[in-house]
Short mmCIF file of C-alpha atoms in Angstrom, two decimals:
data_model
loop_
_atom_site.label_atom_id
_atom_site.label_comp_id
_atom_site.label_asym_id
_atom_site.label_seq_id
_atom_site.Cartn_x
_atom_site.Cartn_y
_atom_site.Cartn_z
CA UNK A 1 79.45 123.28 69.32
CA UNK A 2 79.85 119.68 69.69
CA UNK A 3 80.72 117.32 67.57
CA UNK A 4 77.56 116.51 65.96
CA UNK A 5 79.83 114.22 63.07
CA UNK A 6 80.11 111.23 65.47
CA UNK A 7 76.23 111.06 66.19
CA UNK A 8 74.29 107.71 64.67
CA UNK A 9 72.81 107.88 61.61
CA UNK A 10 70.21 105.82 63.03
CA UNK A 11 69.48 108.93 65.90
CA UNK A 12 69.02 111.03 63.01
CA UNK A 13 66.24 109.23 61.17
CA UNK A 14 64.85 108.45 64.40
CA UNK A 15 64.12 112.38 65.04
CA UNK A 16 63.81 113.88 61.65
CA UNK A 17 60.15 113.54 61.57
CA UNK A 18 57.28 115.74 60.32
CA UNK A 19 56.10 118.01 63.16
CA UNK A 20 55.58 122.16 62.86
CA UNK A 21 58.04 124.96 63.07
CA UNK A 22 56.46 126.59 65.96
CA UNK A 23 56.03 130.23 64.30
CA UNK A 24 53.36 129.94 66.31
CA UNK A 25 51.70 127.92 68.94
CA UNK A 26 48.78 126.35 68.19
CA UNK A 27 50.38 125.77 64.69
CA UNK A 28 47.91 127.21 62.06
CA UNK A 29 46.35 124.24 60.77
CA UNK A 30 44.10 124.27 64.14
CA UNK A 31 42.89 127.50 63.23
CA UNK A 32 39.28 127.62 62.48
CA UNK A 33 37.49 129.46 59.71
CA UNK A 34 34.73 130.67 62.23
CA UNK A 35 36.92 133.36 63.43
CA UNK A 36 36.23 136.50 61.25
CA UNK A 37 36.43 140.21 60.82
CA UNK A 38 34.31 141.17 63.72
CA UNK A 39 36.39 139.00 65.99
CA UNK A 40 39.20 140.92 65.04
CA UNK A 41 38.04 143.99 65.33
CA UNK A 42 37.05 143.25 68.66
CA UNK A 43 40.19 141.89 69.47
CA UNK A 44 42.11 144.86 68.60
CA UNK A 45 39.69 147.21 70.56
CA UNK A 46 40.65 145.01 73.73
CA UNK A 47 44.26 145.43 73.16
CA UNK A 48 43.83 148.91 73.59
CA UNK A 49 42.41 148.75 76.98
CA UNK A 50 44.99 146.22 78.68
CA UNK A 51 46.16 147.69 81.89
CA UNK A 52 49.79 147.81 79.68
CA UNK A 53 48.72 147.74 75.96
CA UNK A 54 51.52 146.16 74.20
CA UNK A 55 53.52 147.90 71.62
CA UNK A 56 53.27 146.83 67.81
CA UNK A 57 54.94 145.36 65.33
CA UNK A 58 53.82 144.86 61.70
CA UNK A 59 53.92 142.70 59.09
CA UNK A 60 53.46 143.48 55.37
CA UNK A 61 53.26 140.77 52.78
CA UNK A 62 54.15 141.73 49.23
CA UNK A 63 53.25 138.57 47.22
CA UNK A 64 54.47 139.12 43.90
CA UNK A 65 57.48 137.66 41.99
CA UNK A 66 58.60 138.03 38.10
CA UNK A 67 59.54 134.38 38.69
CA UNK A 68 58.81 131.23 40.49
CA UNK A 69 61.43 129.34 42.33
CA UNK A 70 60.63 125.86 42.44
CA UNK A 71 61.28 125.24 46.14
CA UNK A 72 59.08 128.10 47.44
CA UNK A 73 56.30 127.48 50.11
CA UNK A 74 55.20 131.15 50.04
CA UNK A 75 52.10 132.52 49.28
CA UNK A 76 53.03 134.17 46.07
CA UNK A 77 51.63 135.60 42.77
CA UNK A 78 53.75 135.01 39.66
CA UNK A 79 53.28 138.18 37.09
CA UNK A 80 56.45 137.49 34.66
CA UNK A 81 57.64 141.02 33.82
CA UNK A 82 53.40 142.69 33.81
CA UNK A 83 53.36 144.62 36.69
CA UNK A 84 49.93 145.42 36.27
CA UNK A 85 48.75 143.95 39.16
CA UNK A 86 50.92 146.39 41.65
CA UNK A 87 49.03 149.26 41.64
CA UNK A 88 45.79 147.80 42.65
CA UNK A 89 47.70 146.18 45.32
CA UNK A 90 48.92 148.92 46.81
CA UNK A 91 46.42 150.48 47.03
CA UNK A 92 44.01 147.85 49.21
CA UNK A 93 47.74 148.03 51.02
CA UNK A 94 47.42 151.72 52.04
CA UNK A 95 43.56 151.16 52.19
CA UNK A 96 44.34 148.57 54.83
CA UNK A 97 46.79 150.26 56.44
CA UNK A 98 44.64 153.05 57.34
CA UNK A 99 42.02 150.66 58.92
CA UNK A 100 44.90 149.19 61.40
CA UNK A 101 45.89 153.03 62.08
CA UNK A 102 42.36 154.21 63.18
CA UNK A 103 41.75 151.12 65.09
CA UNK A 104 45.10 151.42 67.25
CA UNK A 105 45.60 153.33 70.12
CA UNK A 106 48.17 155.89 68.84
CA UNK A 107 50.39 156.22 72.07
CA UNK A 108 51.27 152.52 71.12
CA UNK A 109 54.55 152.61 69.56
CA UNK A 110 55.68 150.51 66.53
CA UNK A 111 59.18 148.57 67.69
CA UNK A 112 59.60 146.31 64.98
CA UNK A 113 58.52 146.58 60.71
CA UNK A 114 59.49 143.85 58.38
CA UNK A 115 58.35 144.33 54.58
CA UNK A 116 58.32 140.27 53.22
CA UNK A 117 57.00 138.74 49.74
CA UNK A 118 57.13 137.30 47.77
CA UNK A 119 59.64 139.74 46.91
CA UNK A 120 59.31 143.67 47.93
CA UNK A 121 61.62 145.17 45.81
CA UNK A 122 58.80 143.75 43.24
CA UNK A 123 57.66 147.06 44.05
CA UNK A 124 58.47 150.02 41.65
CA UNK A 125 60.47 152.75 43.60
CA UNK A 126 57.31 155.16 43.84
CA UNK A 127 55.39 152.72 45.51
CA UNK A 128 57.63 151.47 47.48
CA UNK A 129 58.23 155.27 48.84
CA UNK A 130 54.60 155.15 49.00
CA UNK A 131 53.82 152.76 51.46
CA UNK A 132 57.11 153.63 53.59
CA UNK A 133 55.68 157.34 53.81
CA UNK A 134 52.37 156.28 54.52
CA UNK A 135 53.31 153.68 57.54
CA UNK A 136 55.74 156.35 58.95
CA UNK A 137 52.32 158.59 58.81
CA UNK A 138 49.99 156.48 60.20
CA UNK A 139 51.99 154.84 63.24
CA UNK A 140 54.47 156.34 65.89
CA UNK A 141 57.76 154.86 65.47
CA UNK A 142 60.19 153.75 68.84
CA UNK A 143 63.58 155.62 68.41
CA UNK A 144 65.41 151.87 68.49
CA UNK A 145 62.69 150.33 65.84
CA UNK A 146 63.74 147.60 64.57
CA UNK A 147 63.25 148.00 60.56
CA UNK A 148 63.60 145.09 58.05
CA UNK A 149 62.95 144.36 54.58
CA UNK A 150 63.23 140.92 52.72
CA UNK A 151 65.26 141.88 49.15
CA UNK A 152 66.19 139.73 46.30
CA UNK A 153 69.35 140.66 45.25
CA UNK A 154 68.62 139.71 41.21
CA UNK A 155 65.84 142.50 41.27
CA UNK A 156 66.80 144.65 44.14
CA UNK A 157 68.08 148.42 42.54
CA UNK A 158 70.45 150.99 44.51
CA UNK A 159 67.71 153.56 44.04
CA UNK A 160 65.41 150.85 46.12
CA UNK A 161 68.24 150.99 48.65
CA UNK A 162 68.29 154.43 48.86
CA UNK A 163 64.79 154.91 49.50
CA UNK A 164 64.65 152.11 52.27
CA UNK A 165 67.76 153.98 54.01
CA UNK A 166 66.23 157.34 53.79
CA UNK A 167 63.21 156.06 55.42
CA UNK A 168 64.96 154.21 58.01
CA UNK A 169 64.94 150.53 57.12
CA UNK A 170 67.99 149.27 59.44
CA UNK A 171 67.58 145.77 58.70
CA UNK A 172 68.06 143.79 55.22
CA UNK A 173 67.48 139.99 54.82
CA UNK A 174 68.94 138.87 51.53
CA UNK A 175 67.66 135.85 49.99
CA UNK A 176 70.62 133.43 48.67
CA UNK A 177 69.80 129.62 49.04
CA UNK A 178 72.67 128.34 47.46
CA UNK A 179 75.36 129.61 45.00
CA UNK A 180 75.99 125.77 42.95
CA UNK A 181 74.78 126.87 39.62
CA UNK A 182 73.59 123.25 39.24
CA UNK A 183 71.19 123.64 42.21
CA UNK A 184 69.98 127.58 41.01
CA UNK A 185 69.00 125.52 37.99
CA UNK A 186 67.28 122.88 39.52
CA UNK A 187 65.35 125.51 41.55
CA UNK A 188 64.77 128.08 38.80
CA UNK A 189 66.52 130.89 40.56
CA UNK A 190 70.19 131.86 39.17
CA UNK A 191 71.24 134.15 40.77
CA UNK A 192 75.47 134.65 40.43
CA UNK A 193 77.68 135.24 43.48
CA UNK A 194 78.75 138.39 41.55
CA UNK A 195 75.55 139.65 41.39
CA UNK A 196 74.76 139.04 45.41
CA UNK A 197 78.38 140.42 46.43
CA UNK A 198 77.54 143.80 44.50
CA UNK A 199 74.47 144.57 45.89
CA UNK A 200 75.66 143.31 49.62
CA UNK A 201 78.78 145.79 49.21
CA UNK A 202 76.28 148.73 47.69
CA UNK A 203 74.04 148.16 51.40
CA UNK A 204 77.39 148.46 53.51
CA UNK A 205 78.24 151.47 51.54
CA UNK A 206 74.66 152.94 51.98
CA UNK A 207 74.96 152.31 56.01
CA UNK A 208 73.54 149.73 56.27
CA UNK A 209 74.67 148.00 59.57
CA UNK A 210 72.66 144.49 59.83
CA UNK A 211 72.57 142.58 56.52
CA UNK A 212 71.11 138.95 57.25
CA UNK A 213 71.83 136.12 54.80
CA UNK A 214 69.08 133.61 54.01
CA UNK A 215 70.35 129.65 53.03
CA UNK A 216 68.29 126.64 52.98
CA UNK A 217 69.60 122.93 53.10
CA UNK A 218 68.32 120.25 51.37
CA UNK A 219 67.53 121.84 48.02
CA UNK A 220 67.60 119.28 45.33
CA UNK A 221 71.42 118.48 43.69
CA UNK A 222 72.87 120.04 47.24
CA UNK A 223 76.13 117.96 48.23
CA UNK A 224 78.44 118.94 51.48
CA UNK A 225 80.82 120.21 48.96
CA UNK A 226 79.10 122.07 46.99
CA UNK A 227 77.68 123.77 50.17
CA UNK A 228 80.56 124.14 52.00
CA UNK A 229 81.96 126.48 48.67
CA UNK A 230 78.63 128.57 48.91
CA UNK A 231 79.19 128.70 53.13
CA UNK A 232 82.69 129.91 52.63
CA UNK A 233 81.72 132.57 50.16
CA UNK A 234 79.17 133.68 52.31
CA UNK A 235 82.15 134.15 55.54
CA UNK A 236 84.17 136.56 52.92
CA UNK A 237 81.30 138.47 52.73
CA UNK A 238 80.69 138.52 56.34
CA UNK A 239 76.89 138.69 56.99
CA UNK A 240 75.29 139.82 60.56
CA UNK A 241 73.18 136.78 60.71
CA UNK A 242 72.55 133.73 59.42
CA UNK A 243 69.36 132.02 58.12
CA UNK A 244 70.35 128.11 57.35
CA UNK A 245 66.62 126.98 56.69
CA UNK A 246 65.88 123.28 56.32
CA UNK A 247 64.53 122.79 52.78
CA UNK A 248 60.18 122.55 53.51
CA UNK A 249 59.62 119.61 50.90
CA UNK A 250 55.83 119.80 50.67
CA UNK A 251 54.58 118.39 47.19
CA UNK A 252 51.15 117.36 48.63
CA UNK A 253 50.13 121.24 49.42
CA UNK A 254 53.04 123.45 46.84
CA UNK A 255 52.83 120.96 43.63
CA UNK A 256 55.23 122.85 41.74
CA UNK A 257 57.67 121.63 44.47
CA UNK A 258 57.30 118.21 42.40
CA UNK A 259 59.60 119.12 39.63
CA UNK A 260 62.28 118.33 41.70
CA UNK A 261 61.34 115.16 43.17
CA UNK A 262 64.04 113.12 41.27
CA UNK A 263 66.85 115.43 42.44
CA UNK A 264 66.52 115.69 45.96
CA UNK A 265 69.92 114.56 48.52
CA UNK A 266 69.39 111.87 50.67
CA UNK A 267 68.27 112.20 54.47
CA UNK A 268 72.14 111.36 55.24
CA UNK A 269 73.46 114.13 52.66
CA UNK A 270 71.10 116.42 54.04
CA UNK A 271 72.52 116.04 57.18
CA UNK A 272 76.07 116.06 56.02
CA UNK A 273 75.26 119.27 54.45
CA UNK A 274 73.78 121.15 57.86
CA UNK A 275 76.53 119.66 59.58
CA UNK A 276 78.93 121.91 57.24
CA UNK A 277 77.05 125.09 57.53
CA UNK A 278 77.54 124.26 61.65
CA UNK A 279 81.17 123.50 61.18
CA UNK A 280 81.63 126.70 58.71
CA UNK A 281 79.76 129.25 60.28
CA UNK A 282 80.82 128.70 64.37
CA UNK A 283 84.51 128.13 63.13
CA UNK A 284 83.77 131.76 61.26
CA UNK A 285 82.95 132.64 64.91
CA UNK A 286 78.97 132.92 64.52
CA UNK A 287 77.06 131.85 67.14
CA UNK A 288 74.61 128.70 66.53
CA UNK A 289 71.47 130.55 68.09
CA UNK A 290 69.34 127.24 67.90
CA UNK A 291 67.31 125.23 64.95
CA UNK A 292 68.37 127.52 62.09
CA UNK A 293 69.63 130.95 63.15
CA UNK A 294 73.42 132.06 63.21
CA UNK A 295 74.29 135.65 64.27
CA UNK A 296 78.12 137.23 65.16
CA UNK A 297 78.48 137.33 69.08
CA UNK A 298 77.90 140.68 69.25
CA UNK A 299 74.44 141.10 66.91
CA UNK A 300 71.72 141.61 69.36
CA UNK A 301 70.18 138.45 68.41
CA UNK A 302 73.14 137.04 70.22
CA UNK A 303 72.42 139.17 73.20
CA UNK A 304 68.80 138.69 73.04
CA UNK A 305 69.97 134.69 73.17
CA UNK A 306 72.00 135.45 76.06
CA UNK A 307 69.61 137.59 78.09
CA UNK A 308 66.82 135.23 77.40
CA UNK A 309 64.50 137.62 75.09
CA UNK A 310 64.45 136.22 72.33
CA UNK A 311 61.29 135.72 70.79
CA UNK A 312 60.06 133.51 68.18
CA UNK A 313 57.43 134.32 65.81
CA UNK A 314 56.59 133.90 61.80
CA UNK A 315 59.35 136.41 60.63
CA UNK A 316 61.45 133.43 62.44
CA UNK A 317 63.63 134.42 65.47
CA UNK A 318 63.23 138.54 66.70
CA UNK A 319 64.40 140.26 69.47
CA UNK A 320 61.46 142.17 70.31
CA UNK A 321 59.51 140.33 72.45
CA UNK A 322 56.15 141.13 73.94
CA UNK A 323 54.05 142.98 71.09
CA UNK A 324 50.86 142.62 69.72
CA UNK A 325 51.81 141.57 65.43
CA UNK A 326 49.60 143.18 63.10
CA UNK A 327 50.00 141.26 59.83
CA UNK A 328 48.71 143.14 56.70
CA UNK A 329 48.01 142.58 53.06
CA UNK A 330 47.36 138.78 51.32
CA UNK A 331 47.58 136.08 53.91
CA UNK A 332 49.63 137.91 56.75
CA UNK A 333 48.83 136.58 59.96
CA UNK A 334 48.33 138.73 62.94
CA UNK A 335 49.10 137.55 66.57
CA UNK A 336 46.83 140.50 68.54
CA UNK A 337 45.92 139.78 72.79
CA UNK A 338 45.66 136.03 72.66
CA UNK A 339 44.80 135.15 69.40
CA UNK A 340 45.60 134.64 65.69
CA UNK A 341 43.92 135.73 63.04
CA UNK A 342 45.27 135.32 59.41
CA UNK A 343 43.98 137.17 56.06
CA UNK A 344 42.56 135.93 52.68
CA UNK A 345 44.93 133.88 50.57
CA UNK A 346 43.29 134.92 47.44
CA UNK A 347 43.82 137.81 45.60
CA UNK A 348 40.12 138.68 44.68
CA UNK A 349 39.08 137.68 48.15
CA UNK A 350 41.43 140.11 50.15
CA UNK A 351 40.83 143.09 47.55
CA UNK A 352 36.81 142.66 47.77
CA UNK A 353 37.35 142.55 51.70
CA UNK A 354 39.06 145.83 51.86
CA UNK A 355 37.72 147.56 49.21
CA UNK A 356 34.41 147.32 51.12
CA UNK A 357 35.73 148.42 54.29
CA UNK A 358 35.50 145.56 56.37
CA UNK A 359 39.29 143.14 57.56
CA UNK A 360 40.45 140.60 55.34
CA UNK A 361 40.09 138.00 57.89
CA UNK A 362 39.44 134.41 56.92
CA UNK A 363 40.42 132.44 59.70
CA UNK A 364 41.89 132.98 63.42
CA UNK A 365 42.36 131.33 66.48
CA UNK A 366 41.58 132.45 70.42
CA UNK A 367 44.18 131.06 72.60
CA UNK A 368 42.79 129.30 75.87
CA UNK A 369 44.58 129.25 79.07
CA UNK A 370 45.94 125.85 78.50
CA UNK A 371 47.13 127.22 74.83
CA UNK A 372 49.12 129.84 76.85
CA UNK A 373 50.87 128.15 79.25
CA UNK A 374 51.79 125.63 76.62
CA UNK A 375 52.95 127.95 74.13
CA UNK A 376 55.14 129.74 76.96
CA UNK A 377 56.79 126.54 77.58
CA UNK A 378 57.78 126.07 73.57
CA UNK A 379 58.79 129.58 73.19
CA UNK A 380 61.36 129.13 76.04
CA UNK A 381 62.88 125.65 74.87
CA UNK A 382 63.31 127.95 71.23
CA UNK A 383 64.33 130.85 72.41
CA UNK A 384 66.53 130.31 75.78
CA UNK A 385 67.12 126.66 75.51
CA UNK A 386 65.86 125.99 78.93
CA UNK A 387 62.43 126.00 80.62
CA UNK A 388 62.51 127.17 84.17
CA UNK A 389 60.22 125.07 86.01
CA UNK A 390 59.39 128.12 88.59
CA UNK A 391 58.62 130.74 86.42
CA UNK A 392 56.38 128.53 84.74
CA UNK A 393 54.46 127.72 87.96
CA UNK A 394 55.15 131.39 89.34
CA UNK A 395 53.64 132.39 85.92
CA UNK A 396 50.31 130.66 85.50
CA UNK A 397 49.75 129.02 88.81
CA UNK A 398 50.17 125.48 88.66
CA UNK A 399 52.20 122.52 89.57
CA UNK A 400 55.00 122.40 86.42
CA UNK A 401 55.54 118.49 87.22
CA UNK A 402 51.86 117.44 87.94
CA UNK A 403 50.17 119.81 84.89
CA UNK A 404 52.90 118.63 82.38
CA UNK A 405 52.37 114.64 83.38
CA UNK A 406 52.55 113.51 80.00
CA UNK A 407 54.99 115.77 78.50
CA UNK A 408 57.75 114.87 81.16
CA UNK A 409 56.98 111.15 80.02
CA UNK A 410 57.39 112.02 76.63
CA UNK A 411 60.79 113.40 76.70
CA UNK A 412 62.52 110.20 78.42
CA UNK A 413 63.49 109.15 75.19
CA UNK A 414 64.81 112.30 73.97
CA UNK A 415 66.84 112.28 77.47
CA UNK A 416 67.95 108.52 77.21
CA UNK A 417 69.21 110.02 73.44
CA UNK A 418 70.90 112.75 75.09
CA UNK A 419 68.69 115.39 73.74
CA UNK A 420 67.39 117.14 77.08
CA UNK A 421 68.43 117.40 80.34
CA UNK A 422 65.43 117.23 82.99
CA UNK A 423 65.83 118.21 86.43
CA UNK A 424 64.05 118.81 89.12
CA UNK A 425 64.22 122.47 88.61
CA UNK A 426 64.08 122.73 84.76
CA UNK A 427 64.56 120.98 81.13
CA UNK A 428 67.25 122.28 79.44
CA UNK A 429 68.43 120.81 75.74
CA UNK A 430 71.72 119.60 74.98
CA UNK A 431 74.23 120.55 71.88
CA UNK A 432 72.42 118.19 69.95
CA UNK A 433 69.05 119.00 71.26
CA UNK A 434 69.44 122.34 69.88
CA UNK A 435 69.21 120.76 66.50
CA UNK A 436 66.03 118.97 67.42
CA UNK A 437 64.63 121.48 69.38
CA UNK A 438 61.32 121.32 67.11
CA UNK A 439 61.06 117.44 68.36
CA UNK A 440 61.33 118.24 72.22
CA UNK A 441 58.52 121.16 71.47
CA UNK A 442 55.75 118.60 70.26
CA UNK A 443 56.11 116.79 73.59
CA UNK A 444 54.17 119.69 74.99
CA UNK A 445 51.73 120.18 71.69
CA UNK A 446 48.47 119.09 72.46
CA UNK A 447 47.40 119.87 69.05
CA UNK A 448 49.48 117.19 67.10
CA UNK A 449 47.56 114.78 64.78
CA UNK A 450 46.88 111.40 66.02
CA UNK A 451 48.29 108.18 64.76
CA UNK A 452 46.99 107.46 61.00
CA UNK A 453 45.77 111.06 60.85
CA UNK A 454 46.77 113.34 57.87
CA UNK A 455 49.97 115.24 58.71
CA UNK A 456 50.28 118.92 56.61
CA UNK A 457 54.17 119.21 58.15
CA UNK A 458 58.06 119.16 56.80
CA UNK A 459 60.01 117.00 58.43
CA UNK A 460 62.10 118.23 61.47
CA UNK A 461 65.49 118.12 59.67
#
């Protein structure tokens, strides 16, 4: 990695803008509430018939915490210890589930499952064997599946772990942040390193092989010391991958974010303190994968890096490229043969939906042709760190230089800044463009709001 310590302050403000995450392309605030159930239905049904249906991978969104962390931009439902709402839950879940299953084409095989919240070890170990057995029944699982589950280490049990093992979750992602007591208090989530380390040691023990660590920069009361303490903790323990999120400061759409608006490290601190977790984690011999993924050189998010598929999608980075996502419960998004479609984001809503029979769909997007050659382009500056001007053209049939006019004009500054490299042949990001990665992407976003238009994004660093 270069050294990013000798770039300008004044570079860094310059680029740390607001502009999307690219979890998807359009980003979802161009969705439109006209697309509905029946356009997803229909949607799926095509999938089936493409000349190569895709295979799946599926999303389930447990939304329920005992607690609420003050920096959290989930969608999440806040029960304290009454765990009444569960049942009811999981049971539109399973209802759901079995909508999906009779819709799909059954030869299609399910190569990647990730259970996220909210917090699913919320779920009571009966339920949570529930639903496992009941996916495993429905859909026809690829022998290398790639099986994750989100877990909170200050509610997740060894009899949870057991259970996940025994029905072949391979994958944990452990949610950390930060271990500063000061900044667990100023985010309402203490959570000791004791407790973390036990339950990280009780997963190797179980066999579990890929244990991914989840840390976010820029939480309020942060410092580069403080975080470089929590980042060499987290190198003893000696984690697959890396998540090192930028904190999403969002007041104006998650108000309890608020609480913390007198607490908050300065732009320069907050780039002090990425700069650590850079420094710690590729002098621990991780990989820097690009925006805010680590991995060890041999995790096959590495490889996937290296052999250029690696995908990009709302779990974050993912190997397993070229499926059709089902999302499933309250406000999962699905990303099904060109288009988007995203469920209910309140409770009653979603219930009522599937209790009647019908998809929980409340709004959705169809890609055009435009959309997909665009999106192809931003998926390959994420994911390989070069666009290929040839395959681009050899792809969709057009002129890369002539179609992308605007773009290319766009990213002279980025190049004078020594961002991106543009060629003849292709535009490939520097060191330090791999930080900014998010800023090169919106010079090919044709959905980005206009000058004095409401902006709904985080800033870029």
């Amino acid at each position: 990695m270069t050294d990013l310590s000798r770039i300008s302050f004044d570079l860094i403000r310059k680029y740390n803008v607001q502009g999307p995450r690219y979890t998807s392309y359009p980003p979802a605030p161009s969705w439109s509430n006209d697309v509905g159930p029946e356009e997803y239905e229909n949607t799926v049904l095509e999938s089936n018939k493409a000349g190569k249906p895709r295979p799946l991978s599926l999303y389930l969104h447990i939304p329920f915490c005992e607690h609420l962390c003050y920096f959290c931009g989930c969608t999440t439902i806040i029960t304290g210890d009454n765990h009444n709402l569960e049942k009811g839950y999981l049971d539109c879940l399973l209802k759901e589930l079995a909508g999906v299953s009779s819709l799909v084409n059954v030869k299609r095989s399910v190569v990647q499952l990730h259970l996220g919240g909210g917090t699913p070890t919320y779920l009571k170990p009966d339920h949570l064997t529930a639903l496992l057995g009941d996916i495993r029944k429905r859909f026809t699982f690829s022998p290398d599946a790639e099986i994750g589950v989100e877990i909170d280490p200050r509610v997740t049990t060894t009899e949870q772990l057991r259970i996940m093992r025994d029905y072949g979750v391979n994958r944990l992602s452990m949610g950390v942040q930060d271990f500063d007591i000061q900044v667990q208090q100023a985010v309402h989530r203490i959570q000791p390193y004791e407790q973390t380390e036990k339950l990280f040691k009780e997963a190797r023990a179980l066999g579990f092989g890929s244990i991914n660590l989840d840390l976010i920069y820029g939480l309020p009361l942060q410092t580069p010391k403080g975080f470089e303490e929590t980042a060499g903790r987290i190198v003893g323990l000696g984690p697959d991958r890396l998540a090192v999120y930028s904190y999403a400061y969002v007041p104006w759409m998650k108000r309890h974010q608020s609480v913390m608006s007198d607490k908050m490290p300065s732009e320069r601190d907050k780039y002090e303190i990425f700069l650590t977790a850079v420094r710690m984690f590729t002098g621990a011999g991780y990989e820097y994968i690009g925006m805010d993924h680590f991995a060890k050189p041999g995790d096959e998010l590495s490889r996937a890096r290296e052999e250029r598929t690696l995908w990009r999608n709302f779990q974050g980075y993912t190997t397993k490229a070229g499926t059709d996502l089902f999302g499933l419960g309250l406000s999962a998004i699905s990303h099904i043969h060109g288009g988007f479609f995203q469920n209910e984001r309140d409770l009653r809503a979603y219930q009522d939906a599937i209790k009647n029979g019908r998809p929980a769909t409340m709004r959705g997007f169809r890609l055009s042709q435009d959309d997909k050659i665009r999106a192809r382009v931003i998926q390959n500056l994420l994911c390989h760190t070069v666009v290929i001007k040839s395959e681009i053209e050899d792809e969709f049939g057009i002129d890369f230089d002539r179609y992308f006019d605007a773009s290319l004009k766009d990213l002279k500054e980025p190049e004078k800044d020594g961002l991106v490299q543009v060629s003849k042949s292709e535009i490939r990001p520097t060191l330090l463009g791999r930080v900014f990665l998010r800023n090169l992407a919106m010079a090919f976003d044709a959905y980005l709001p206009k000058a004095g238009e409401k902006t709904v994004f985080s800033r870029t660093l």
